[in-house]
Amino acid sequence: MPVKSLQIPTADGQADAFAAFPDGGGRHPGVLLYMDAFGLRPVLRDMARELAEHGYYVLVPNLFYRHGQAPVIDLPEHIGKEVRSTVFAQVMPLIETHTVERVLGDADAYLGFLTAQPEVSTGPVAVIGYCMGANAAMRTAADHPDQVAAVAGFHPSRLVTDAPDSPHRLVSKLTAEVHLGLAENDMTPEAVSELGQALDAAGVRYACEIYPGTVHGFTMADTDAFDLSALRRHWDELLPLLDRTLSR
């Protein structure tokens, strides 16, 4: 699968990104993939290529572009328990500056760029996110109901909070079908219930599932959290979602 490096114009500069898409030309449904907190790295390229093999054009932006091009911080090949605290100490300041206003402003730029690519077909797109990216994916789908037909989030962060703009308070704006794959420690039972009640009240078609035996980050093969069976389940849920919501 071809992988192309790109620069996306935004209100605050240029976001570096990469895209994976099928060989052989033609136009393909668009997918916007939001990274987890550790940023752009080989494991995300592999995931984008996997999606591209199934016929999608996958755009993966560097959400931390305001702090530099990826890799914004130095990462080991494997993010194990012995380095996790050190890595998080570098990542947390970047996360804290990635405000809701920045998420939404960037989403406008990313979706505009994605849908303008000659390899991307007309019609709705999907937005996928991991960890902090799942939060951004939900906000993007709620803010662009006319463009986003599917949203998926895996081991998400902070979907239910006390804030007036908590993602679970925005679901009435969704027209997308939703799949959320949670690790056992991602959300309290009370938060899961509150999220489900909000989605039910909004009439959203959704699945919100806890993947048994998993911890936060289970899809990421370069971390100690990785769970191969959970990653396979993630693909088993994600690919049918995209197939039934995106036109070819």
Backbone as JSON, one array per atom type, in Angstrom:
{
  "sequence": "MPVKSLQIPTADGQADAFAAFPDGGGRHPGVLLYMDAFGLRPVLRDMARELAEHGYYVLVPNLFYRHGQAPVIDLPEHIGKEVRSTVFAQVMPLIETHTVERVLGDADAYLGFLTAQPEVSTGPVAVIGYCMGANAAMRTAADHPDQVAAVAGFHPSRLVTDAPDSPHRLVSKLTAEVHLGLAENDMTPEAVSELGQALDAAGVRYACEIYPGTVHGFTMADTDAFDLSALRRHWDELLPLLDRTLSR",
  "N": [[0.83, -1.19, 0.0], [0.63, 2.19, -0.92], [2.18, 4.8, 0.96], [2.0, 8.09, 1.82], [3.65, 11.09, 2.63], [2.4, 14.12, 3.99], [1.34, 17.6, 4.15], [-0.89, 19.45, 5.97], [-2.78, 22.3, 5.64], [-3.67, 24.45, 8.29], [-5.49, 26.56, 10.62], [-3.54, 27.31, 12.36], [-1.12, 26.81, 11.22], [0.86, 24.32, 9.66], [-0.04, 21.02, 9.56], [1.72, 18.1, 9.86], [1.37, 14.91, 8.3], [0.4, 11.56, 7.35], [-0.73, 9.47, 4.66], [-2.36, 6.48, 3.78], [-3.25, 4.33, 1.12], [-5.06, 2.4, -1.38], [-3.28, 0.49, -3.88], [-3.16, 1.01, -7.46], [-4.73, 3.11, -8.39], [-7.8, 4.96, -8.88], [-10.71, 5.9, -6.87], [-11.5, 6.15, -3.38], [-13.32, 5.41, -0.35], [-13.09, 7.79, 2.31], [-11.15, 7.89, 5.31], [-10.55, 9.27, 8.4], [-8.06, 9.08, 10.69], [-7.37, 9.27, 14.03], [-4.61, 9.63, 16.12], [-3.22, 7.95, 19.06], [-2.1, 8.98, 22.37], [0.65, 8.72, 22.26], [1.5, 9.41, 19.76], [2.41, 9.86, 16.2], [3.8, 7.05, 14.65], [5.53, 3.94, 13.76], [3.63, 1.82, 14.32], [1.11, 2.95, 13.89], [1.26, 3.55, 11.2], [1.24, 0.95, 10.22], [-1.36, 0.17, 10.94], [-2.87, 1.94, 9.43], [-2.14, 1.09, 6.86], [-3.26, -1.45, 6.92], [-6.01, -0.84, 6.91], [-6.1, 0.45, 4.44], [-5.64, -1.69, 2.74], [-8.09, -2.82, 2.71], [-9.5, -1.17, 1.11], [-9.69, 1.6, 1.61], [-8.98, 5.13, 1.83], [-6.76, 6.47, 3.99], [-6.2, 8.95, 6.25], [-3.83, 10.24, 8.45], [-3.2, 12.46, 10.79], [-0.71, 14.43, 12.53], [-1.48, 15.21, 15.61], [-0.2, 16.81, 17.41], [1.1, 18.84, 16.08], [1.65, 21.54, 16.49], [3.74, 21.63, 18.19], [5.85, 20.66, 16.84], [7.17, 18.63, 14.11], [6.3, 15.18, 13.63], [8.43, 12.52, 14.79], [7.29, 14.01, 17.73], [8.2, 13.7, 20.31], [10.94, 11.71, 21.53], [10.68, 8.3, 21.12], [10.91, 4.99, 22.42], [11.39, 1.82, 20.7], [9.7, -0.03, 21.83], [7.19, 0.61, 24.14], [7.43, 0.11, 27.19], [6.76, -0.85, 30.64], [8.9, 0.13, 32.07], [9.65, 2.52, 30.92], [7.36, 3.95, 30.63], [6.36, 5.93, 32.45], [8.2, 7.98, 32.12], [7.84, 8.63, 29.43], [5.16, 9.48, 29.49], [5.44, 11.74, 31.07], [6.54, 13.49, 29.26], [4.57, 13.59, 27.34], [2.17, 14.48, 28.51], [2.1, 17.4, 28.86], [1.7, 18.11, 26.17], [-0.77, 16.97, 25.58], [-2.38, 18.46, 27.31], [-2.39, 20.98, 26.16], [-3.88, 20.55, 23.94], [-6.6, 21.61, 23.25], [-10.26, 21.69, 23.33], [-11.14, 23.6, 21.5], [-9.0, 23.66, 19.72], [-9.08, 21.01, 18.8], [-11.54, 21.01, 17.37], [-11.17, 23.07, 15.48], [-8.98, 22.05, 14.06], [-10.16, 19.71, 13.11], [-11.94, 20.66, 11.16], [-10.07, 21.45, 9.23], [-8.74, 19.01, 8.68], [-10.81, 17.33, 7.69], [-11.63, 18.82, 5.48], [-9.31, 18.73, 3.92], [-8.98, 15.94, 3.57], [-11.31, 15.19, 2.09], [-10.84, 16.54, -0.23], [-8.86, 15.24, -1.6], [-7.62, 13.68, -4.55], [-7.74, 10.93, -4.64], [-9.83, 10.21, -3.07], [-13.17, 9.25, -2.74], [-16.4, 10.74, -3.44], [-18.93, 11.48, -0.99], [-19.86, 10.34, 2.36], [-17.56, 10.16, 5.19], [-15.47, 8.28, 7.48], [-14.51, 8.47, 10.93], [-11.96, 7.58, 13.07], [-10.6, 6.81, 16.25], [-8.03, 6.52, 18.75], [-7.44, 6.11, 22.19], [-6.75, 9.31, 23.36], [-7.45, 10.16, 20.85], [-9.91, 8.99, 20.36], [-11.69, 10.54, 21.79], [-11.4, 12.94, 20.34], [-12.4, 12.0, 17.91], [-15.12, 11.5, 18.46], [-15.97, 14.12, 19.01], [-15.45, 15.33, 16.54], [-17.22, 13.94, 14.83], [-19.67, 14.72, 15.94], [-19.59, 17.43, 15.42], [-19.62, 17.55, 12.7], [-21.99, 16.41, 11.37], [-23.06, 16.12, 8.84], [-21.09, 15.08, 7.3], [-19.8, 12.88, 8.46], [-20.21, 9.5, 8.65], [-19.64, 7.31, 10.15], [-18.23, 6.54, 13.3], [-15.6, 5.5, 15.32], [-14.16, 4.46, 18.36], [-11.45, 3.44, 20.32], [-10.21, 2.03, 23.32], [-10.87, 4.56, 24.75], [-10.36, 7.96, 25.95], [-11.75, 9.88, 28.55], [-14.61, 10.28, 27.87], [-16.88, 10.79, 29.27], [-17.49, 13.33, 31.34], [-17.72, 15.97, 33.84], [-17.87, 18.33, 32.5], [-19.48, 20.95, 30.62], [-19.23, 20.59, 27.88], [-18.64, 17.93, 27.59], [-17.94, 14.91, 25.78], [-20.07, 13.03, 25.86], [-22.28, 14.6, 26.14], [-22.74, 15.62, 23.7], [-23.84, 13.9, 21.92], [-26.36, 14.0, 20.83], [-26.13, 15.38, 18.5], [-25.1, 13.67, 16.67], [-25.12, 11.89, 13.59], [-23.85, 9.74, 12.75], [-23.1, 6.21, 12.8], [-21.95, 4.46, 15.67], [-19.16, 2.87, 17.15], [-17.75, 1.78, 20.12], [-14.98, 0.55, 21.7], [-14.0, -0.59, 24.68], [-11.39, -0.78, 27.1], [-11.08, -2.7, 30.12], [-10.46, -1.0, 32.21], [-11.05, 1.55, 31.38], [-13.37, 3.16, 31.79], [-15.65, 3.89, 34.44], [-18.3, 1.75, 35.7], [-20.53, 3.36, 36.15], [-20.04, 5.57, 34.48], [-20.04, 4.33, 31.97], [-22.71, 3.53, 31.89], [-23.96, 6.04, 31.92], [-23.08, 7.14, 29.52], [-24.23, 5.3, 27.71], [-26.96, 5.78, 28.21], [-27.18, 8.4, 27.26], [-26.63, 8.03, 24.52], [-28.71, 6.3, 23.83], [-30.93, 7.97, 24.32], [-30.52, 9.85, 22.36], [-31.06, 8.44, 20.11], [-29.1, 7.17, 18.64], [-27.47, 4.84, 16.56], [-25.55, 2.35, 17.87], [-22.72, 0.59, 19.35], [-21.37, -0.23, 22.42], [-18.83, -1.59, 23.96], [-17.13, -3.58, 26.33], [-13.97, -4.86, 26.2], [-13.01, -7.91, 27.26], [-10.57, -8.58, 29.8], [-8.67, -6.7, 29.04], [-6.41, -3.86, 29.02], [-5.94, -0.29, 29.1], [-5.04, 0.9, 25.93], [-4.91, -1.36, 24.35], [-4.83, -1.97, 21.59], [-2.38, -1.27, 20.58], [0.53, -2.34, 19.28], [3.11, -1.81, 20.03], [3.33, -1.49, 22.75], [3.17, -2.43, 26.26], [0.54, -2.87, 26.86], [-0.63, -4.19, 24.79], [-2.86, -6.47, 23.23], [-3.36, -9.21, 21.44], [-5.63, -10.73, 20.69], [-7.66, -8.94, 21.31], [-7.03, -6.87, 19.54], [-7.62, -8.17, 17.13], [-10.36, -8.51, 17.48], [-11.09, -5.84, 17.45], [-10.6, -5.2, 14.72], [-12.52, -6.91, 13.63], [-14.84, -5.68, 14.41], [-14.58, -3.07, 13.45], [-14.15, -3.12, 10.61], [-16.58, -4.19, 9.4], [-18.31, -2.11, 10.24], [-17.34, 0.11, 8.77], [-17.77, -0.87, 6.21], [-20.57, -1.02, 5.99], [-21.38, 1.6, 6.24], [-20.02, 3.4, 4.59], [-20.01, 4.47, 1.27], [-19.05, 2.92, -1.81]],
  "CA": [[0.0, 0.0, 0.0], [1.4, 3.44, -0.88], [2.07, 5.7, 2.11], [2.48, 9.39, 1.35], [3.76, 12.16, 3.62], [1.59, 15.27, 3.59], [1.23, 18.77, 5.01], [-2.29, 19.91, 5.95], [-2.91, 23.68, 6.12], [-4.63, 24.69, 9.36], [-5.52, 27.95, 11.07], [-2.35, 27.57, 13.17], [0.12, 26.44, 10.53], [0.83, 23.13, 8.81], [-0.01, 19.75, 10.29], [2.28, 16.99, 9.11], [0.47, 13.77, 8.3], [0.64, 10.6, 6.27], [-1.93, 8.81, 4.14], [-2.22, 5.17, 3.15], [-4.38, 4.12, 0.21], [-4.84, 1.22, -2.21], [-2.59, 0.55, -5.18], [-3.97, 0.82, -8.66], [-5.54, 4.25, -8.78], [-9.21, 4.99, -8.5], [-11.1, 6.71, -5.71], [-11.83, 5.26, -2.29], [-13.91, 6.11, 0.8], [-12.11, 8.42, 3.17], [-11.13, 7.62, 6.75], [-9.68, 10.11, 9.21], [-7.63, 8.28, 11.84], [-6.72, 10.06, 15.07], [-3.59, 8.9, 16.87], [-3.26, 7.93, 20.51], [-1.28, 10.02, 23.0], [2.08, 8.55, 21.98], [1.82, 10.1, 18.52], [2.64, 9.14, 14.96], [4.92, 6.11, 14.74], [5.31, 2.82, 12.83], [2.43, 1.0, 14.56], [-0.04, 3.6, 13.26], [1.39, 3.33, 9.76], [0.79, -0.41, 9.95], [-2.81, 0.12, 11.04], [-3.4, 2.64, 8.26], [-1.97, 0.2, 5.71], [-4.27, -2.52, 7.02], [-7.27, -0.28, 6.43], [-5.97, 0.7, 3.0], [-5.77, -2.97, 2.06], [-9.53, -3.1, 2.59], [-10.11, -0.29, 0.12], [-9.94, 2.94, 2.14], [-7.93, 6.15, 1.88], [-6.66, 6.72, 5.43], [-5.4, 10.13, 6.59], [-3.42, 10.19, 9.86], [-2.47, 13.69, 11.09], [0.01, 14.63, 13.78], [-2.3, 16.13, 16.41], [0.69, 17.69, 18.19], [1.96, 19.54, 15.11], [2.03, 22.87, 16.98], [4.97, 21.46, 18.96], [6.89, 20.15, 15.96], [6.8, 17.51, 13.27], [6.45, 13.87, 14.25], [8.03, 12.3, 16.17], [7.43, 15.2, 18.56], [9.1, 13.26, 21.38], [11.66, 10.48, 21.22], [10.02, 7.11, 21.66], [11.58, 3.71, 22.2], [10.64, 0.93, 19.8], [8.64, -0.62, 22.64], [6.87, 1.46, 25.28], [7.17, -0.81, 28.28], [6.5, -0.25, 31.95], [10.09, 0.79, 32.6], [9.78, 3.86, 30.32], [6.04, 4.55, 30.46], [6.2, 7.16, 33.23], [9.04, 9.0, 31.49], [7.17, 9.05, 28.19], [3.97, 10.26, 29.85], [5.85, 13.06, 31.55], [6.75, 14.31, 28.07], [3.34, 13.66, 26.54], [1.06, 15.17, 29.19], [1.98, 18.82, 28.49], [1.17, 18.21, 24.81], [-2.2, 16.67, 25.68], [-3.06, 19.55, 28.02], [-2.56, 22.12, 25.26], [-4.74, 20.16, 22.81], [-7.92, 22.01, 23.76], [-11.42, 21.41, 22.5], [-11.14, 24.56, 20.39], [-8.02, 23.2, 18.74], [-9.61, 19.78, 18.2], [-12.58, 21.31, 16.4], [-10.58, 23.82, 14.38], [-8.19, 21.13, 13.26], [-11.06, 18.77, 12.42], [-12.38, 21.32, 9.93], [-8.97, 21.39, 8.26], [-8.47, 17.63, 8.3], [-11.88, 16.82, 6.84], [-11.57, 19.52, 4.2], [-8.16, 18.2, 3.18], [-9.27, 14.55, 3.21], [-12.32, 15.07, 1.04], [-10.35, 17.18, -1.45], [-7.82, 14.44, -2.24], [-8.13, 13.05, -5.77], [-7.94, 9.49, -4.44], [-10.96, 10.02, -2.15], [-14.45, 9.33, -3.41], [-17.41, 11.6, -2.84], [-19.75, 10.79, -0.01], [-19.45, 10.51, 3.75], [-16.3, 9.58, 5.64], [-15.45, 7.73, 8.84], [-13.47, 8.98, 11.82], [-11.54, 6.56, 14.03], [-9.63, 7.35, 17.19], [-7.49, 5.65, 19.79], [-7.06, 6.88, 23.39], [-7.2, 10.7, 23.21], [-8.02, 10.29, 19.53], [-11.32, 8.61, 20.39], [-12.38, 11.76, 22.23], [-11.43, 13.83, 19.18], [-13.27, 11.42, 16.88], [-16.52, 11.76, 18.84], [-16.23, 15.55, 18.82], [-15.47, 15.6, 15.1], [-18.46, 13.42, 14.27], [-20.78, 15.55, 16.41], [-19.48, 18.76, 14.82], [-19.76, 17.42, 11.24], [-22.94, 15.32, 11.14], [-23.35, 15.97, 7.42], [-19.95, 14.47, 6.62], [-19.26, 11.69, 9.12], [-21.22, 8.44, 8.71], [-19.24, 6.29, 11.13], [-17.2, 6.95, 14.24], [-15.17, 4.4, 16.17], [-13.16, 4.82, 19.34], [-10.94, 2.28, 21.04], [-9.63, 2.45, 24.61], [-11.0, 6.02, 24.71], [-10.12, 8.75, 27.15], [-12.59, 10.97, 29.01], [-15.83, 10.51, 27.1], [-17.91, 11.23, 30.21], [-16.95, 14.21, 32.38], [-18.68, 16.95, 34.34], [-17.8, 19.55, 31.7], [-20.66, 21.19, 29.77], [-18.98, 20.08, 26.53], [-18.22, 16.53, 27.62], [-18.41, 14.24, 24.56], [-21.37, 12.34, 25.98], [-23.35, 15.6, 26.06], [-22.82, 16.08, 22.31], [-24.24, 12.81, 21.03], [-27.61, 14.33, 20.14], [-25.78, 15.94, 17.2], [-24.55, 12.63, 15.81], [-25.87, 11.08, 12.64], [-22.98, 8.6, 12.49], [-23.14, 5.0, 13.61], [-20.85, 4.53, 16.62], [-18.65, 1.7, 17.88], [-16.76, 2.07, 21.15], [-14.37, -0.63, 22.28], [-13.39, -0.14, 25.92], [-10.64, -1.64, 28.01], [-11.78, -2.88, 31.39], [-10.17, 0.1, 33.15], [-11.21, 2.86, 30.73], [-14.49, 3.94, 32.33], [-16.38, 3.26, 35.53], [-19.63, 1.28, 35.28], [-21.46, 4.49, 36.15], [-19.79, 6.37, 33.29], [-20.52, 3.55, 30.83], [-24.17, 3.63, 31.91], [-24.36, 7.4, 31.56], [-22.84, 7.27, 28.08], [-25.26, 4.53, 27.02], [-28.24, 6.48, 28.33], [-27.15, 9.54, 26.35], [-26.74, 7.53, 23.14], [-30.08, 5.81, 23.66], [-31.84, 9.12, 24.26], [-30.29, 10.53, 21.09], [-31.46, 7.58, 19.0], [-27.92, 6.83, 17.86], [-27.14, 3.43, 16.39], [-24.22, 2.24, 18.47], [-22.3, -0.5, 20.21], [-20.38, 0.17, 23.41], [-18.47, -2.91, 24.46], [-15.9, -3.74, 27.11], [-13.21, -6.01, 25.72], [-12.59, -8.55, 28.51], [-9.16, -8.86, 30.07], [-7.8, -5.72, 28.41], [-6.07, -2.61, 29.7], [-5.91, 0.86, 28.19], [-3.99, 0.84, 24.91], [-4.78, -2.76, 23.92], [-4.61, -2.15, 20.14], [-1.07, -0.77, 20.17], [1.46, -3.46, 19.34], [4.41, -1.39, 20.54], [3.2, -1.2, 24.17], [2.87, -3.58, 27.11], [-0.91, -3.04, 26.92], [-1.12, -4.85, 23.58], [-3.58, -7.74, 23.35], [-3.57, -9.61, 20.05], [-7.02, -11.14, 20.46], [-8.47, -7.72, 21.32], [-6.79, -6.18, 18.27], [-8.4, -8.86, 16.1], [-11.77, -8.17, 17.68], [-11.2, -4.45, 16.98], [-10.77, -5.25, 13.27], [-13.78, -7.58, 13.35], [-15.91, -4.71, 14.62], [-14.35, -1.86, 12.68], [-14.29, -3.28, 9.16], [-18.0, -4.19, 9.01], [-18.86, -0.77, 10.44], [-16.98, 0.93, 7.61], [-18.37, -1.44, 5.01], [-22.01, -0.74, 5.88], [-21.69, 3.02, 6.33], [-19.34, 4.18, 3.56], [-20.31, 4.04, -0.09], [-17.88, 2.63, -2.64]],
  "C": [[0.87, 1.25, 0.0], [1.13, 4.2, 0.42], [2.74, 7.0, 1.72], [2.54, 10.37, 2.52], [3.08, 13.41, 3.09], [1.74, 16.41, 4.58], [-0.19, 19.32, 4.86], [-2.34, 21.35, 6.45], [-3.99, 23.78, 7.2], [-4.6, 26.17, 9.74], [-4.26, 28.32, 11.83], [-1.06, 27.16, 12.49], [-0.07, 25.26, 9.6], [0.93, 21.9, 9.7], [0.61, 18.68, 9.4], [1.39, 15.77, 9.3], [1.0, 12.74, 7.31], [-0.69, 10.0, 5.87], [-1.53, 7.47, 3.55], [-3.46, 4.92, 2.3], [-4.05, 2.96, -0.73], [-3.98, 1.52, -3.45], [-3.61, 0.57, -6.31], [-4.86, 1.96, -9.06], [-6.98, 4.12, -8.31], [-9.45, 5.83, -7.26], [-11.71, 5.78, -4.65], [-12.47, 6.05, -1.14], [-12.83, 6.62, 1.75], [-12.28, 8.06, 4.64], [-10.12, 8.56, 7.39], [-9.34, 9.34, 10.47], [-6.86, 9.17, 12.8], [-5.83, 9.18, 15.93], [-3.94, 8.82, 18.36], [-2.25, 8.93, 21.06], [0.2, 9.9, 22.66], [2.47, 9.1, 20.6], [2.06, 9.21, 17.32], [3.91, 8.31, 15.07], [4.59, 4.89, 13.9], [4.04, 2.02, 13.06], [1.19, 1.63, 13.92], [0.05, 3.52, 11.73], [0.9, 1.93, 9.39], [-0.73, -0.51, 9.99], [-3.46, 0.83, 9.85], [-3.27, 1.78, 7.01], [-3.0, -0.92, 5.73], [-5.62, -2.03, 6.51], [-7.23, -0.04, 4.92], [-6.11, -0.59, 2.2], [-7.23, -3.38, 1.88], [-10.26, -2.06, 1.75], [-10.38, 1.12, 0.57], [-8.71, 3.84, 1.98], [-7.9, 6.64, 3.33], [-5.69, 7.87, 5.69], [-5.11, 10.12, 8.09], [-2.59, 11.44, 10.18], [-1.74, 13.63, 12.43], [-0.75, 15.66, 14.61], [-1.46, 17.13, 17.2], [1.57, 18.56, 17.29], [2.39, 20.92, 15.59], [3.35, 22.82, 17.76], [6.11, 20.9, 18.12], [6.4, 18.98, 15.13], [7.05, 16.19, 14.02], [7.79, 13.24, 13.85], [8.31, 13.53, 17.04], [8.3, 14.91, 19.77], [9.79, 11.98, 20.93], [10.98, 9.31, 21.9], [10.9, 5.89, 21.44], [10.77, 2.86, 21.23], [9.5, 0.25, 20.54], [8.45, 0.23, 23.89], [6.44, 0.54, 26.42], [7.04, -0.09, 29.6], [7.7, 0.52, 32.49], [10.27, 2.2, 32.04], [8.45, 4.61, 30.27], [5.9, 5.87, 31.21], [7.03, 8.3, 32.63], [8.39, 9.53, 30.22], [5.94, 9.9, 28.52], [4.32, 11.63, 30.39], [6.11, 14.02, 30.4], [5.46, 14.56, 27.31], [2.27, 14.53, 27.2], [0.98, 16.66, 28.88], [1.42, 19.03, 27.08], [-0.34, 17.97, 24.81], [-2.95, 17.86, 26.28], [-3.27, 20.77, 27.14], [-3.47, 21.81, 24.07], [-6.19, 20.37, 23.23], [-9.04, 21.62, 22.82], [-11.46, 22.34, 21.29], [-10.16, 24.14, 19.31], [-8.49, 21.93, 18.06], [-10.59, 20.12, 17.09], [-12.05, 22.11, 15.23], [-9.77, 22.93, 13.46], [-9.08, 20.16, 12.48], [-11.6, 19.36, 11.13], [-11.32, 21.19, 8.84], [-8.74, 19.97, 7.77], [-9.54, 17.08, 7.36], [-11.89, 17.51, 5.48], [-10.46, 18.99, 3.32], [-8.46, 16.79, 2.69], [-10.22, 14.47, 2.02], [-11.9, 15.72, -0.27], [-9.31, 16.34, -2.19], [-8.37, 13.71, -3.46], [-8.37, 11.55, -5.63], [-9.17, 9.17, -3.58], [-12.28, 10.21, -2.91], [-15.38, 10.32, -2.72], [-18.25, 10.79, -1.86], [-19.18, 10.92, 1.39], [-18.14, 9.79, 4.07], [-16.51, 8.97, 7.02], [-14.33, 8.4, 9.62], [-13.23, 7.93, 12.9], [-10.54, 7.19, 14.98], [-9.25, 6.35, 18.26], [-7.06, 6.52, 20.97], [-7.6, 8.3, 23.27], [-7.84, 10.94, 21.85], [-9.47, 9.89, 19.45], [-12.19, 9.78, 20.83], [-12.51, 12.72, 21.05], [-12.36, 13.31, 18.09], [-14.74, 11.68, 17.19], [-16.87, 13.23, 18.63], [-16.31, 15.91, 17.33], [-16.77, 15.14, 14.47], [-19.66, 14.26, 14.68], [-20.77, 16.92, 15.73], [-19.68, 18.74, 13.31], [-20.74, 16.31, 10.9], [-23.26, 15.09, 9.68], [-22.25, 15.25, 6.67], [-19.56, 13.12, 7.17], [-20.37, 10.66, 9.31], [-20.88, 7.36, 9.72], [-18.15, 6.87, 12.02], [-16.89, 5.76, 15.14], [-14.08, 4.89, 17.11], [-12.75, 3.6, 20.14], [-10.05, 2.74, 22.19], [-9.64, 3.98, 24.74], [-10.66, 6.67, 26.04], [-11.23, 9.78, 27.33], [-13.77, 11.28, 28.09], [-16.98, 11.0, 27.98], [-17.24, 12.03, 31.32], [-18.06, 15.13, 32.87], [-18.74, 18.22, 33.49], [-19.06, 19.72, 30.84], [-20.48, 20.64, 28.35], [-18.36, 18.68, 26.55], [-18.74, 15.81, 26.38], [-19.78, 13.58, 24.7], [-22.54, 13.31, 25.93], [-23.57, 16.08, 24.62], [-23.49, 15.07, 21.39], [-25.57, 13.07, 20.33], [-27.36, 14.91, 18.75], [-25.33, 14.86, 16.2], [-25.58, 12.12, 14.81], [-25.09, 9.81, 12.31], [-23.38, 7.4, 13.33], [-21.86, 4.94, 14.44], [-20.47, 3.13, 17.1], [-17.59, 2.17, 18.86], [-16.29, 0.77, 21.76], [-13.54, -0.22, 23.49], [-12.5, -1.21, 26.53], [-11.38, -1.7, 29.34], [-11.6, -1.7, 32.33], [-10.39, 1.47, 32.54], [-12.26, 3.74, 31.39], [-15.13, 3.17, 33.48], [-17.71, 2.72, 35.0], [-20.64, 2.41, 35.22], [-21.3, 5.35, 34.9], [-20.27, 5.64, 32.03], [-22.04, 3.64, 30.73], [-24.64, 5.01, 31.46], [-24.17, 7.64, 30.06], [-23.92, 6.53, 27.29], [-26.62, 5.2, 27.07], [-28.29, 7.67, 27.38], [-27.3, 9.1, 24.9], [-28.14, 7.0, 22.86], [-31.06, 6.96, 23.48], [-31.73, 9.85, 22.94], [-30.73, 9.7, 19.89], [-30.31, 7.18, 18.1], [-27.8, 5.31, 17.74], [-25.72, 3.23, 16.88], [-24.0, 0.88, 19.11], [-21.24, 0.05, 21.14], [-20.03, -1.08, 24.18], [-17.17, -2.84, 25.25], [-15.21, -5.0, 26.62], [-12.57, -6.71, 26.93], [-11.08, -8.76, 28.6], [-8.18, -7.86, 29.51], [-7.5, -4.55, 29.34], [-5.95, -1.52, 28.64], [-4.73, 0.76, 27.23], [-3.89, -0.51, 24.22], [-4.54, -2.95, 22.43], [-3.18, -1.88, 19.72], [0.03, -1.8, 20.39], [2.83, -3.09, 19.89], [4.35, -1.01, 22.03], [2.94, -2.5, 24.95], [1.37, -3.86, 27.2], [-1.44, -3.92, 25.79], [-1.73, -6.2, 23.88], [-3.98, -8.17, 21.95], [-5.02, -10.0, 19.78], [-7.95, -9.93, 20.46], [-8.26, -6.91, 20.05], [-7.59, -6.84, 17.16], [-9.87, -8.55, 16.24], [-12.05, -6.74, 17.2], [-11.4, -4.42, 15.47], [-12.11, -5.88, 12.9], [-14.98, -6.66, 13.55], [-15.8, -3.53, 13.66], [-14.64, -2.05, 11.2], [-15.74, -3.4, 8.72], [-18.69, -2.84, 9.2], [-18.58, 0.12, 9.22], [-17.68, 0.43, 6.36], [-19.84, -1.07, 4.87], [-22.35, 0.75, 5.92], [-21.06, 3.88, 5.23], [-19.61, 3.6, 2.19], [-19.02, 3.84, -0.86], [-18.15, 2.99, -4.1]]
}
